Short mmCIF file of C-alpha atoms in Angstrom, two decimals:
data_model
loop_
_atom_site.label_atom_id
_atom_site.label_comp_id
_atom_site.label_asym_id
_atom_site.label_seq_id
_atom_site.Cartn_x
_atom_site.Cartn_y
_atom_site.Cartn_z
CA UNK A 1 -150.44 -114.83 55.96
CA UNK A 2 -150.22 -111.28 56.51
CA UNK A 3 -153.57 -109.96 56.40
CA UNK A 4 -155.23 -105.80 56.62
CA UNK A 5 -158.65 -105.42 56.85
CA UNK A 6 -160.07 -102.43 54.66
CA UNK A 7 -163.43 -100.37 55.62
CA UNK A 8 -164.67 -98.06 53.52
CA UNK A 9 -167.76 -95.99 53.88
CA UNK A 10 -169.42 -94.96 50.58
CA UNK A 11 -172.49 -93.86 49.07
CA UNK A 12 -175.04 -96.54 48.34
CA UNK A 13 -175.09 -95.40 44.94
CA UNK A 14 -171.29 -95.96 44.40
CA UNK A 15 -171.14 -99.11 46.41
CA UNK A 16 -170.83 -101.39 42.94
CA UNK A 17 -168.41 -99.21 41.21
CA UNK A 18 -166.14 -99.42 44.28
CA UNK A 19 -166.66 -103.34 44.74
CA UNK A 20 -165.44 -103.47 41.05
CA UNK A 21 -162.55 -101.59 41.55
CA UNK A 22 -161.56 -103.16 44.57
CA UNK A 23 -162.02 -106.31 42.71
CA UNK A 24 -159.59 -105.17 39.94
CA UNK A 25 -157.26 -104.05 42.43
CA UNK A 26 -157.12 -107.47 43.51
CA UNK A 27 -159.68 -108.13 46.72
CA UNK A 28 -160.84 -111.49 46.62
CA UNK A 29 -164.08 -110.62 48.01
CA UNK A 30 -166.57 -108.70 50.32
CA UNK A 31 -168.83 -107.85 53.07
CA UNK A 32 -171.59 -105.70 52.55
CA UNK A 33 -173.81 -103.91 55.23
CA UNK A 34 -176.35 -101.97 53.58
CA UNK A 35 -178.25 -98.88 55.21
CA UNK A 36 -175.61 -97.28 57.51
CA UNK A 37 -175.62 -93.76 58.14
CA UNK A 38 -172.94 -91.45 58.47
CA UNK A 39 -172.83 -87.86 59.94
CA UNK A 40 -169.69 -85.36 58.83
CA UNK A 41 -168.75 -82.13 60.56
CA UNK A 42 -171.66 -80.08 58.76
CA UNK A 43 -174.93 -81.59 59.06
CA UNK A 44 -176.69 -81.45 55.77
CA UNK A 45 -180.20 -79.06 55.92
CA UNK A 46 -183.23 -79.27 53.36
CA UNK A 47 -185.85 -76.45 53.34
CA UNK A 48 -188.02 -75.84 56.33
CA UNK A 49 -184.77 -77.09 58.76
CA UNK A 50 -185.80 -81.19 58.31
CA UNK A 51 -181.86 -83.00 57.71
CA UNK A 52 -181.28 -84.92 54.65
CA UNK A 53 -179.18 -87.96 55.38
CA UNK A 54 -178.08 -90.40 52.05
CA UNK A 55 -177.79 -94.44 53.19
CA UNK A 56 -174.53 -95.41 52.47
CA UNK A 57 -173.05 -98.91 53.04
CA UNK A 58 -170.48 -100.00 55.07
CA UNK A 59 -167.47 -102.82 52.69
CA UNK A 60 -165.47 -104.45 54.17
CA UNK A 61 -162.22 -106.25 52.31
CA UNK A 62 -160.19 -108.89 53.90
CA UNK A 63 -156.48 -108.44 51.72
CA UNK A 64 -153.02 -110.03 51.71
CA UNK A 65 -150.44 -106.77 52.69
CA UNK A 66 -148.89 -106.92 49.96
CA UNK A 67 -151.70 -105.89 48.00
CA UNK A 68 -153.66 -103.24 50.49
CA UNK A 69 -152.59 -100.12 49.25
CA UNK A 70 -153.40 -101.09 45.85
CA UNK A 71 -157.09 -101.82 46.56
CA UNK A 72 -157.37 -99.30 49.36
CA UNK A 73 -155.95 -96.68 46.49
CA UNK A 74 -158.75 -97.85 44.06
CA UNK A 75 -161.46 -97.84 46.35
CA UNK A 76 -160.64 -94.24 47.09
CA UNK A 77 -160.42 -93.44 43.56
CA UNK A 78 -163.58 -95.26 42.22
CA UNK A 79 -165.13 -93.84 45.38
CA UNK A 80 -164.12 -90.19 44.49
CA UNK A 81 -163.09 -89.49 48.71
CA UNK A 82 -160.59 -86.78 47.69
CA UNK A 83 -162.10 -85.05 45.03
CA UNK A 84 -166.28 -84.64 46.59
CA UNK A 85 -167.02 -83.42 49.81
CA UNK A 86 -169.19 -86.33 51.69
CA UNK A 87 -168.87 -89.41 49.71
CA UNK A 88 -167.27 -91.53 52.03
CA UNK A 89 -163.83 -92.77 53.24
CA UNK A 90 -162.07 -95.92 53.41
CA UNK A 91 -159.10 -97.01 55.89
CA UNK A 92 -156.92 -100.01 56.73
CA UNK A 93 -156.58 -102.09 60.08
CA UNK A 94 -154.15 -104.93 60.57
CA UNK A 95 -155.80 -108.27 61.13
CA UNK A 96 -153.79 -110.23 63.78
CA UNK A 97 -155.52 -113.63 63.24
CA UNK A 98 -158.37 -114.64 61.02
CA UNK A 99 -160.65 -118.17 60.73
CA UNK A 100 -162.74 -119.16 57.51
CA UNK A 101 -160.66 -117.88 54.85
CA UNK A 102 -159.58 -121.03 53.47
CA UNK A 103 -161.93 -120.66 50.62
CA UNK A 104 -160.10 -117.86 49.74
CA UNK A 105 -156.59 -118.57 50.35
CA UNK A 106 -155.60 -119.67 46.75
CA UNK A 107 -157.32 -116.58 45.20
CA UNK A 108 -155.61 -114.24 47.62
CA UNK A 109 -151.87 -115.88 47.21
CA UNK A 110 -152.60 -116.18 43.47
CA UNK A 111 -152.82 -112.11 43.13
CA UNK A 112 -149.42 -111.22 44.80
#
């Protein structure tokens, strides 16, 4: 099996809407890590010069190939990357080997 592992970065308060859409998209399932924090080019300033920095969690979507654009396409829509400044990003790696999917194999062969 041909396998790409997607990470996305999103907003804690979109994390839900993005696991759904990934989920439509096809992804068979998901890690969460709650409470990361993430730092862009322009460091975000409240009054009296203290920084404001929103938790956002960290997904992460084993996929068949086949279907990777597809959910890393909805995750960036349901996600909004491209259209606000700051609310995360999502990108694909290629998995070269993998153990302890075979709960998931059927589900994963069964969307292509």
């Amino acid at each position: 099996m041909n396998l790409k592992l997607i990470i996305a970065l999103v907003n804690d308060d979109v994390t839900e809407k993005v696991l759904n859409a990934a989920r439509d998209a096809g992804a068979t399932g998901s890690t969460v890590i709650n409470n990361a924090r993430g730092e862009g080019r322009h460091r975000h300033r409240t009054f009296f010069g203290l920084e404001l920095v929103a938790q956002c969690d960290v997904l992460l979507f084993a996929v068949e190939a086949k279907l990777a654009g597809k959910v890393l396409n909805a995750i960036n829509e349901s996600g909004g990357f491209e259209t606000r400044s700051g609310s995360g990003m999502a990108f694909q790696l290629s998995v070269e080997d993998a153990r302890g999917l075979d709960g998931q194999l059927e589900a994963m062969l069964g969307n292509l």
